[in-house]
Short mmCIF file of C-alpha atoms in Angstrom, two decimals:
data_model
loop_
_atom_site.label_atom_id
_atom_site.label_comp_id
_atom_site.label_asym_id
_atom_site.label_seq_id
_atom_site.Cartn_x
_atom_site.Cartn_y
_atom_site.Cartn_z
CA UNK P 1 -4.54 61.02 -38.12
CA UNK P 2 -7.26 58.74 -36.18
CA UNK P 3 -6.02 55.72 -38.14
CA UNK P 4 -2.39 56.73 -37.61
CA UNK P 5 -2.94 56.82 -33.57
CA UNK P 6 -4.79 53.47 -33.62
CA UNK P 7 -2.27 51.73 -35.62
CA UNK P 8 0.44 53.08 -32.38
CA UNK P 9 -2.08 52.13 -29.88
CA UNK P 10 -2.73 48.50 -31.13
CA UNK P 11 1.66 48.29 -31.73
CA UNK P 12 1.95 49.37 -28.03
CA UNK P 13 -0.77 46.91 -26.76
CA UNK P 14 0.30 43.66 -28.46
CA UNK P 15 4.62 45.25 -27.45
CA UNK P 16 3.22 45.27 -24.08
CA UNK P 17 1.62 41.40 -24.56
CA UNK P 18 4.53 40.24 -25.63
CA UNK P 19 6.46 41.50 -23.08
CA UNK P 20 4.33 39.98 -20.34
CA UNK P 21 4.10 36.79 -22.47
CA UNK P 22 7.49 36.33 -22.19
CA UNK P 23 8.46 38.31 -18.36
CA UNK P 24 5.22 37.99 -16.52
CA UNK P 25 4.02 39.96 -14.32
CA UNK P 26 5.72 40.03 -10.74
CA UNK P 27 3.34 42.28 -9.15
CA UNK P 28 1.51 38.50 -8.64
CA UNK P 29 3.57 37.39 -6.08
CA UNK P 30 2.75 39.05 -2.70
CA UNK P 31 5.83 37.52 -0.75
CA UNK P 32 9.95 36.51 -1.47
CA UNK P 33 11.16 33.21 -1.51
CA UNK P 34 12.76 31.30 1.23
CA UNK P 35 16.88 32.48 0.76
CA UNK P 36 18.78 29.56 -0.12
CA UNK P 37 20.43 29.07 3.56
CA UNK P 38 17.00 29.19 4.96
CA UNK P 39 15.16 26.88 2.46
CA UNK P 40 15.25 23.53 5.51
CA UNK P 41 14.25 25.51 8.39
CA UNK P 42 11.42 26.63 6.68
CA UNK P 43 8.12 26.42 8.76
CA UNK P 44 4.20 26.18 8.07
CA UNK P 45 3.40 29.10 10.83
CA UNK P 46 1.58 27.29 13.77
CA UNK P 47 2.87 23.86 12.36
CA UNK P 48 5.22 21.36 13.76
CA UNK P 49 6.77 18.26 11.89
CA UNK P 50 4.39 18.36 9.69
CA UNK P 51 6.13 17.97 6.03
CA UNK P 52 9.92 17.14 5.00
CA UNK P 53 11.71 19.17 2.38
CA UNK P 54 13.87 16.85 0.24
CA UNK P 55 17.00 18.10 0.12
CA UNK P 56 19.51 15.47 -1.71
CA UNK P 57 22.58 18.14 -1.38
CA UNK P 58 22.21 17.71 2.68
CA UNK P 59 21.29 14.58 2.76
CA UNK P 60 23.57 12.79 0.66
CA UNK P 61 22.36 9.77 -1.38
CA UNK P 62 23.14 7.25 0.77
CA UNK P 63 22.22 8.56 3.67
CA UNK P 64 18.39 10.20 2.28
CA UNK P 65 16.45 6.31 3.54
CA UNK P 66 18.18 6.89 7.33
CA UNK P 67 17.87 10.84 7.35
CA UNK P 68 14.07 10.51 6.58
CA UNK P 69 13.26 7.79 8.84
CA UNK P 70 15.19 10.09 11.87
CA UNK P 71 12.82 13.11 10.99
CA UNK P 72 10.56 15.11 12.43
CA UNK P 73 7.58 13.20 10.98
CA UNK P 74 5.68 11.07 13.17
CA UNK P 75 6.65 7.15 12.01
CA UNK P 76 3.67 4.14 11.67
CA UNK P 77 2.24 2.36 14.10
CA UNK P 78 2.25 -1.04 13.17
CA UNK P 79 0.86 -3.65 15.63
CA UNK P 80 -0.18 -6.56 13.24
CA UNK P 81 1.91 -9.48 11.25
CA UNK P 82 1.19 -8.02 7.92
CA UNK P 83 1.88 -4.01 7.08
CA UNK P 84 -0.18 -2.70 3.92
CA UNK P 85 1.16 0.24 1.78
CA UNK P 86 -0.69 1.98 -1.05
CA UNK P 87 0.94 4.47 -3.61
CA UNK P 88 -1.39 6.39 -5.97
CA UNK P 89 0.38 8.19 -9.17
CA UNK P 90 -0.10 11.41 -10.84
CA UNK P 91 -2.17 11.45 -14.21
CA UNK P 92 -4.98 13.94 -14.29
CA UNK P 93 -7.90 12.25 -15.35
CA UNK P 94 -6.69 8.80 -15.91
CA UNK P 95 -7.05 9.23 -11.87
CA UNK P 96 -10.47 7.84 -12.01
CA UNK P 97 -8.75 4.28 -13.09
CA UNK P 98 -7.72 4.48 -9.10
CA UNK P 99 -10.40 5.53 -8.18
CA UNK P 100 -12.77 2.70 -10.64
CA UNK P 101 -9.87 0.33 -8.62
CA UNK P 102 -10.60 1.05 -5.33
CA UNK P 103 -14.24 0.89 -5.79
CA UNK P 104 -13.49 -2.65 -7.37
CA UNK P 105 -11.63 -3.60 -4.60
CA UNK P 106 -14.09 -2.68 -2.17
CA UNK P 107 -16.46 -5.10 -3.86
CA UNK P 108 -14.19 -7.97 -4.40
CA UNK P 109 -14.08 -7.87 -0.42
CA UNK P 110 -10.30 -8.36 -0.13
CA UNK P 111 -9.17 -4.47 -0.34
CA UNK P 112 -6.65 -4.04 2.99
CA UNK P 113 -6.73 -1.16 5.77
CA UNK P 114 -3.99 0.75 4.09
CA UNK P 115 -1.48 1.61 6.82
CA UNK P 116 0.46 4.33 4.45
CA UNK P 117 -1.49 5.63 1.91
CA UNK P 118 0.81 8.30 -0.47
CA UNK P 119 -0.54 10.10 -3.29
CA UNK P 120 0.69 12.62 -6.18
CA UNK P 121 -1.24 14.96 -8.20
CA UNK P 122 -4.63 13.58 -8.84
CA UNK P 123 -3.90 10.35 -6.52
CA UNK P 124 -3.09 13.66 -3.50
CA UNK P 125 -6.70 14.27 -4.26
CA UNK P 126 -7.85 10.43 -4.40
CA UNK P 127 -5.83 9.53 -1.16
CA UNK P 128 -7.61 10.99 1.66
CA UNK P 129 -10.31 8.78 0.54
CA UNK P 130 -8.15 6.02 0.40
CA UNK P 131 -7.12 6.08 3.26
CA UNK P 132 -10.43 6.77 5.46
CA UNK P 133 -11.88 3.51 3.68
CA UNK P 134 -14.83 2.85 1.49
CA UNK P 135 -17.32 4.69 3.28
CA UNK P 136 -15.34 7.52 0.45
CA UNK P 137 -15.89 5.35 -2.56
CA UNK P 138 -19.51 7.04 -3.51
CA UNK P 139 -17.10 10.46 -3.29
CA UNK P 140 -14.32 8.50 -5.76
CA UNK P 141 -17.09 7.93 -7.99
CA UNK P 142 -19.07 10.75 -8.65
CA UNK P 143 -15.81 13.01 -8.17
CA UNK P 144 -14.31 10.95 -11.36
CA UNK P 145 -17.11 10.15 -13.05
CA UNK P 146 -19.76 12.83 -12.71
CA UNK P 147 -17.08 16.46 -13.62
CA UNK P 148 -16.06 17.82 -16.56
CA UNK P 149 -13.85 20.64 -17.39
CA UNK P 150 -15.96 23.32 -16.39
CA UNK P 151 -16.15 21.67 -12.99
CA UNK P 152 -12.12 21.30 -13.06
CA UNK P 153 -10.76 24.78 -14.20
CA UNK P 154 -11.92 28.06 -16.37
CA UNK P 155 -10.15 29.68 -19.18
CA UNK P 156 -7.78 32.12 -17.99
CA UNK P 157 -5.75 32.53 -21.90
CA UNK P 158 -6.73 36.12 -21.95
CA UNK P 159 -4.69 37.31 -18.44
CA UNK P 160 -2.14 34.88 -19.27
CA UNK P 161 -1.28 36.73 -22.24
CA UNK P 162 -2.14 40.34 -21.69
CA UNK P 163 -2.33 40.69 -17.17
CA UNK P 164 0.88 38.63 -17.07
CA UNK P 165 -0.96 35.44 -14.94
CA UNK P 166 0.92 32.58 -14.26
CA UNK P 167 -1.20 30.23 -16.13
CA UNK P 168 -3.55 28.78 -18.86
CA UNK P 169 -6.26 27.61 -16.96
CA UNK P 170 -7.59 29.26 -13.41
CA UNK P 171 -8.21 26.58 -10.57
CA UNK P 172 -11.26 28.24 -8.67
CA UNK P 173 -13.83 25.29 -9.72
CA UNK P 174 -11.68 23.25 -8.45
CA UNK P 175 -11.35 24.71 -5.50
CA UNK P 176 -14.52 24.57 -4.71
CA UNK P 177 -14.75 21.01 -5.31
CA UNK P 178 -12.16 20.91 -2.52
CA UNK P 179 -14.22 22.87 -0.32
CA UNK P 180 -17.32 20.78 -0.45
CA UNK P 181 -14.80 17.24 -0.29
CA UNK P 182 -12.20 18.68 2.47
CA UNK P 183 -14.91 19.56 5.02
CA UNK P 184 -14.07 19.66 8.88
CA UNK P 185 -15.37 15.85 8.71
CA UNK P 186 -12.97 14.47 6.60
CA UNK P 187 -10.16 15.99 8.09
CA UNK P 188 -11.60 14.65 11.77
CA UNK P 189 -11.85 11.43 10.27
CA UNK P 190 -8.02 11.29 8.90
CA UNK P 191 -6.74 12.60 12.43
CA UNK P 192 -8.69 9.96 13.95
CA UNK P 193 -6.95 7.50 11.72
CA UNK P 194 -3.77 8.90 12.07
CA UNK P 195 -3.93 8.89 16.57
CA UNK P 196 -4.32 5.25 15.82
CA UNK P 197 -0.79 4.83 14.11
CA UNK P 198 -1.91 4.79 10.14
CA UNK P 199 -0.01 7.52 7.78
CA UNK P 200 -1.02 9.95 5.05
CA UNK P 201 1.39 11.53 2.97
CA UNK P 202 1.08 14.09 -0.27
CA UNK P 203 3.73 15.45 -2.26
CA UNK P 204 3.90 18.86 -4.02
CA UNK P 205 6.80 20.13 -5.53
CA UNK P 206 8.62 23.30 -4.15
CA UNK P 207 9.79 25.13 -7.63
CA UNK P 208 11.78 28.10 -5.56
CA UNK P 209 13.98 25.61 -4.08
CA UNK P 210 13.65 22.61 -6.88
CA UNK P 211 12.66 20.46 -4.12
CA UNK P 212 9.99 17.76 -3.34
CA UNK P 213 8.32 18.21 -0.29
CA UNK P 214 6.01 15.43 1.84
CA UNK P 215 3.32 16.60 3.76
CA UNK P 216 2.07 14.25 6.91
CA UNK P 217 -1.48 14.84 6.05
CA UNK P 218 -2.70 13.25 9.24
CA UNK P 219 -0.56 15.45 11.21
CA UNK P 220 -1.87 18.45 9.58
CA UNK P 221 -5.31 17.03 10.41
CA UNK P 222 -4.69 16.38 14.08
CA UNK P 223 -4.45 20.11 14.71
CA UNK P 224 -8.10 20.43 14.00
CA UNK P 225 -8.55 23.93 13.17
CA UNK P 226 -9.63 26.16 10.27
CA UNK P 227 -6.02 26.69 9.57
CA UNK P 228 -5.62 23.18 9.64
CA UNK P 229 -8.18 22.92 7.18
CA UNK P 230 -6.74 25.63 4.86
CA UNK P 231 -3.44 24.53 4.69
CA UNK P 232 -5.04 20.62 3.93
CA UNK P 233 -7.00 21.90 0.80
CA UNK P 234 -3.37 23.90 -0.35
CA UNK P 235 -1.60 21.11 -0.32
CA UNK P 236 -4.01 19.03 -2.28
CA UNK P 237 -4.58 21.38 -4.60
CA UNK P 238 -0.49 22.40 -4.61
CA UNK P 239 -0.07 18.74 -5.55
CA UNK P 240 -2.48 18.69 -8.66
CA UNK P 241 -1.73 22.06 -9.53
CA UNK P 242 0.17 21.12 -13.04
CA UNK P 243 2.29 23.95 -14.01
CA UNK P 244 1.58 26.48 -16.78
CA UNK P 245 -1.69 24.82 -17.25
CA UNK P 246 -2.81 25.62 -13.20
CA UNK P 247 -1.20 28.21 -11.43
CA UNK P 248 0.54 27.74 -8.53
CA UNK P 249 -0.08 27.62 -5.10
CA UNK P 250 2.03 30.30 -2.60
CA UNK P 251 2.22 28.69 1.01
CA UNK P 252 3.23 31.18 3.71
CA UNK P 253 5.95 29.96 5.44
CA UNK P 254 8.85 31.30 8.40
CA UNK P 255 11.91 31.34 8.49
CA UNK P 256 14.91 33.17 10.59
CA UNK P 257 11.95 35.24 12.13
CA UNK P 258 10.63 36.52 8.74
CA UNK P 259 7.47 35.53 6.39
CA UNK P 260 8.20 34.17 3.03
CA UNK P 261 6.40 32.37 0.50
CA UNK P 262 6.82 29.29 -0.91
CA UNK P 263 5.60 28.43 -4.72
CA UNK P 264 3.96 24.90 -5.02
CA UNK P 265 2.99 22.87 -7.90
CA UNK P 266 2.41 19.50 -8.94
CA UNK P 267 4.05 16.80 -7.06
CA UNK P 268 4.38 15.03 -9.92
CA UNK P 269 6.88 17.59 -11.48
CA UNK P 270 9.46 15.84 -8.94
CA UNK P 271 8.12 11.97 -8.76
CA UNK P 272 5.24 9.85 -9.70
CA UNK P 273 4.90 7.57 -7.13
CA UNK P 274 6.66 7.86 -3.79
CA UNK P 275 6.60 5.74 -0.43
CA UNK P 276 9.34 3.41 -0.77
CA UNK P 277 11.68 5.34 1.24
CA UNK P 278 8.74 5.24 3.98
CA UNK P 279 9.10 1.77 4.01
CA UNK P 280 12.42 1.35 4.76
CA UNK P 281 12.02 2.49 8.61
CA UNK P 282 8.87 1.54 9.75
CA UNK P 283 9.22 -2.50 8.78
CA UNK P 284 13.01 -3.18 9.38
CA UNK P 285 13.85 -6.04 11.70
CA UNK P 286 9.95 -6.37 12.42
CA UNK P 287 9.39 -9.14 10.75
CA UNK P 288 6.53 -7.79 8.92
CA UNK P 289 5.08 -9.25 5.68
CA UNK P 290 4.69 -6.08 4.04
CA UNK P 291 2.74 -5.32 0.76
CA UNK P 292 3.16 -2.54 -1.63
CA UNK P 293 0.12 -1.85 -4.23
CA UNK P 294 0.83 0.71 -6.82
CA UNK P 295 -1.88 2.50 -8.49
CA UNK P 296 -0.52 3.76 -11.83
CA UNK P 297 -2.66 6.19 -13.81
CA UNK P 298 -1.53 5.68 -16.72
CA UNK P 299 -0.34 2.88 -19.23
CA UNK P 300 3.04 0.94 -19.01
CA UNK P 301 3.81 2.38 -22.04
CA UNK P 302 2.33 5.30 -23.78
CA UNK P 303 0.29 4.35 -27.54
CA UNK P 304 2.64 6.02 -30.71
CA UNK P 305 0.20 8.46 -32.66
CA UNK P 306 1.30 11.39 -34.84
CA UNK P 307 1.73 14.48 -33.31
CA UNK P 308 0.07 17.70 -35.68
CA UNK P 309 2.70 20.23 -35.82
CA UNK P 310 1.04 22.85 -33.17
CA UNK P 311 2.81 24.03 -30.19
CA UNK P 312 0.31 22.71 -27.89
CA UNK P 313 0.25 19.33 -29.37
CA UNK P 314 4.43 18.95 -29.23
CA UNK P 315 4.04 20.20 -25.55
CA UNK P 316 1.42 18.02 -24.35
CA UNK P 317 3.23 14.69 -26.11
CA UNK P 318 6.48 15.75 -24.34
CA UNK P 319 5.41 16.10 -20.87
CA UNK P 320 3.61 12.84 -21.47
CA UNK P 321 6.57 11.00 -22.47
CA UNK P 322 8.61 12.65 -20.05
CA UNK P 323 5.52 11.72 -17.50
CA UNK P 324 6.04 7.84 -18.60
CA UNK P 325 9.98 7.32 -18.44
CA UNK P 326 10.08 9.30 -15.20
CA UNK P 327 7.46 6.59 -13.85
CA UNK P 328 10.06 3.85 -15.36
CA UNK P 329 12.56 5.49 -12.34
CA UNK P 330 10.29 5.64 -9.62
CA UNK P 331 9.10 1.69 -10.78
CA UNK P 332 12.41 0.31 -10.94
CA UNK P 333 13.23 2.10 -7.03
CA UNK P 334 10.46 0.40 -6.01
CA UNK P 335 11.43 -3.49 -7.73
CA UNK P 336 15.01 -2.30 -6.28
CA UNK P 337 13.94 -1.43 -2.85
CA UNK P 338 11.07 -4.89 -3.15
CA UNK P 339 13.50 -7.18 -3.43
CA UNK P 340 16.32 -6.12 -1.42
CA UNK P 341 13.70 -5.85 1.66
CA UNK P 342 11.36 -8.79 0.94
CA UNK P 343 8.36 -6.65 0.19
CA UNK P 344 5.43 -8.26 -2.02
CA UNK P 345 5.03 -5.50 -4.70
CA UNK P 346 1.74 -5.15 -6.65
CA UNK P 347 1.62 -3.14 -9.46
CA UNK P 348 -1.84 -2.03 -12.01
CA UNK P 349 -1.86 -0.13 -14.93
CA UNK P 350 -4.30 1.01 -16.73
CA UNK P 351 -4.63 -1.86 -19.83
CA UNK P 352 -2.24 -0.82 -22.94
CA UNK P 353 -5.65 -1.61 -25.41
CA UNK P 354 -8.09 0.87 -23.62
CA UNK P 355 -8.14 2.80 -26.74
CA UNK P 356 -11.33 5.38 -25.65
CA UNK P 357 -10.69 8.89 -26.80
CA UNK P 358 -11.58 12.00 -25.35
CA UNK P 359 -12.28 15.32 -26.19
CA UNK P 360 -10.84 17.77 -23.66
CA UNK P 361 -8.79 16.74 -20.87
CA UNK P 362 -11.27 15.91 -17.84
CA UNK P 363 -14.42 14.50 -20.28
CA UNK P 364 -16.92 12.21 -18.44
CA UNK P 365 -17.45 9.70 -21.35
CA UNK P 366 -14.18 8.82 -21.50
CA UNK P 367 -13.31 9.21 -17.25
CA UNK P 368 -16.91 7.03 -16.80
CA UNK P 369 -14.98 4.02 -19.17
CA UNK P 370 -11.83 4.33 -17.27
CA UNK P 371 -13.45 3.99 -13.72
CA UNK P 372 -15.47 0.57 -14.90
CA UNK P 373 -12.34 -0.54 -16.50
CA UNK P 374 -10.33 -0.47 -13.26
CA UNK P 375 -13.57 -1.52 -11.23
CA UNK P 376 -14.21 -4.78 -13.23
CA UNK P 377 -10.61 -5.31 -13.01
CA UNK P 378 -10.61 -5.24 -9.38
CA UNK P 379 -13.78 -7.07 -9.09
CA UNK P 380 -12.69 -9.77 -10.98
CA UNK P 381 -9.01 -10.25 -9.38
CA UNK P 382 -7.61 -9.58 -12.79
CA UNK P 383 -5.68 -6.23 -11.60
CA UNK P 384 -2.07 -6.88 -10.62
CA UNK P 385 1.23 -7.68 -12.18
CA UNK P 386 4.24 -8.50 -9.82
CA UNK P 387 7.70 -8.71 -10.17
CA UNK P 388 8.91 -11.92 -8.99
CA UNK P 389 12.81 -12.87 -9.64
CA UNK P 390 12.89 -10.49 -12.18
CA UNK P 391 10.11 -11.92 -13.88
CA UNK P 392 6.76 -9.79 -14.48
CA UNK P 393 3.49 -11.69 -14.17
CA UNK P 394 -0.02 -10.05 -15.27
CA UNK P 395 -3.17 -10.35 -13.66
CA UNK P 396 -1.91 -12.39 -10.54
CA UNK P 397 -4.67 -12.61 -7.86
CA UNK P 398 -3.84 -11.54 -3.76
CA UNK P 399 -4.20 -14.91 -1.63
#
């Protein structure tokens, strides 16, 4: 009889797994999404023009370049002959090639004042830095050289499959990594930058409305107040946050005199590298040299290996492939958008033979090799490839 009602019990239990393995659990989510109609008036409570929702249905493709540059957000203030634009890409660990770049830079003694500095998914968490200046690069180091992942995420399998959780992995560690980075400081320092006409922008990816949306980072900053603070860590965190693997992260937000939230993940779920389209405004009929430096963390084209026939395995090759060609897209808008406007584009990548494995996804040996190999790179002036005429040349050095 006892073996009878434990055989029932352990039916119902792994019934009941299943069923939240495939449903979820909706008791999660605390708020509703932002109705359809609603979805571009949404507002950041206590916020203004701080963040634009991509919508390509209202905008129109030909129109998206005008409609942005006639938003809300607050445009560059360029005063000099020469304007300076850095874009940092997604790619999780191989974010501490940026960061070994910027370090290298620094040294080298030609790295630029950035006046934009964008950034998606680990370059969101890289660009603040970026964009104060060096006195960050000790932070870029130790931050990509000195975690592992234990100091990135914690192993959350066990709610996923029986409590219904929207993820893997659980973020806290990383959270409190933002804590201790995103301090009242930092964000001081960014609205500082930002009164004096430079830009920050992050993307995350809205997944209610299948939208990107950019985040003025500086203009968040210039509120100067705990919320302030709060809603910069979400947004970094929203924009690394890569989905399945890192839940999501629920921004409160009003609209039509109600409270919704909004589900954010990954900016890189929507593009790779973004900023062009910020260009287009701020340097027409200036007569601005302006240069365009692309950090991309990842390869120019991804190494073949064989792929083990586990579900994990076939997942995690896909979204890298699919990681790769969408970075093709956002390349070729930038070559597109280069040479129609007479913008010097730069472009690095980490080197096709950096053939260091890893074991686990954020492992120091491996993030320690990939910082020196973007740092000597950038010491020695060996670090960009341009497009000119059509023509791709490696390792050109900045006069």
């Amino acid at each position: 009889m006892k073996k009878n009602i434990l055989i029932i019990l352990l039916v119902l239990a792994a019934v009941a797994a299943w069923s939240y393995f495939i449903k979820g659990y909706d008791g999660i989510r605390l708020g509703y999404a932002v109705p359809e109609r609603q979805i571009n008036d949404a507002k950041v409570p206590g916020f203004e023009n701080i963040r634009l929702i991509m919508d390509p249905i209202r905008f129109g493709a030909d129109k998206v370049k005008l409609d942005i540059y006639n938003s809300g957000l607050s445009k560059p203030v360029l005063h000099k002959p020469e304007a300076n634009i850095l874009v940092i890409s997604g790619g999780g660990a191989n974010g501490a090639y940026s960061a070994g770049v910027l370090c290298g830079w620094t040294f080298s003694g030609d790295r630029p004042v950035f006046d934009i500095v964008t950034g998606v998914s680990t370059g969101a968490l890289i660009a603040p830095c970026a964009f104060i200046g060096s006195s960050y690069d000790r932070v870029l180091h130790d931050v990509y050289t000195k975690v592992s992942d234990a100091d990135i995420m914690r192993n959350n399998v066990i709610e996923f499959l029986f409590g219904g959780r929207p993820s893997i992995m659980d973020t806290k560690p990383l959270r409190s990594i933002l804590e201790k980075l995103v301090t009242e400081e930092l964000i001081n320092k960014v609205a500082d930058e930002h009164e004096r006409g430079r830009r920050l922008y992050i993307a995350t990816t809205n997944l209610d409305a299948r939208r990107v949306v950019l985040w003025d980072m500086g203009a968040i900053a210039s509120y100067r107040t705990k919320d302030a603070l709060h809603l910069f860590r979400s947004v970094m965190l929203a924009s690394a946050s890569i989905p399945v693997a890192f839940p999501p992260v629920m921004i409160d937000v009003e609209a039509g005199g109600r409270t919704f939230n909004e589900m954010h993940v990954d900016g890189s779920v929507g593009t790779q590298l973004f900023g062009a389209l910020f260009i287009v405004g701020p340097v027409r009929d200036r007569g601005l040299q302006t240069n365009v430096f692309l950090l991309r963390n990842g390869k120019i084209a991804d190494n073949p290996a064989e792929v083990s026939y586990k579900i994990w395995d076939i997942a995690g090759a896909s979204f890298s492939t699919m990681i790769t060609w969408q970075s093709y897209g956002d390349l070729y808008r930038f070559i597109s958008m280069a040479k129609k406007r007479f913008i010097k584009l730069y472009m690095t990548f980490i080197p096709y033979d950096f053939d260091v494995r890893r074991k686990g996804e954020f492992d120091r040996r491996y993030m320690s090799r990939l910082f020196h190999t973007g740092y000597q790179l950038a010491r020695d002036g060996n670090l960009w490839t341009t497009v000119d005429n059509g023509i791709i040349s490696h390792n050109v050095r900045i006069e």
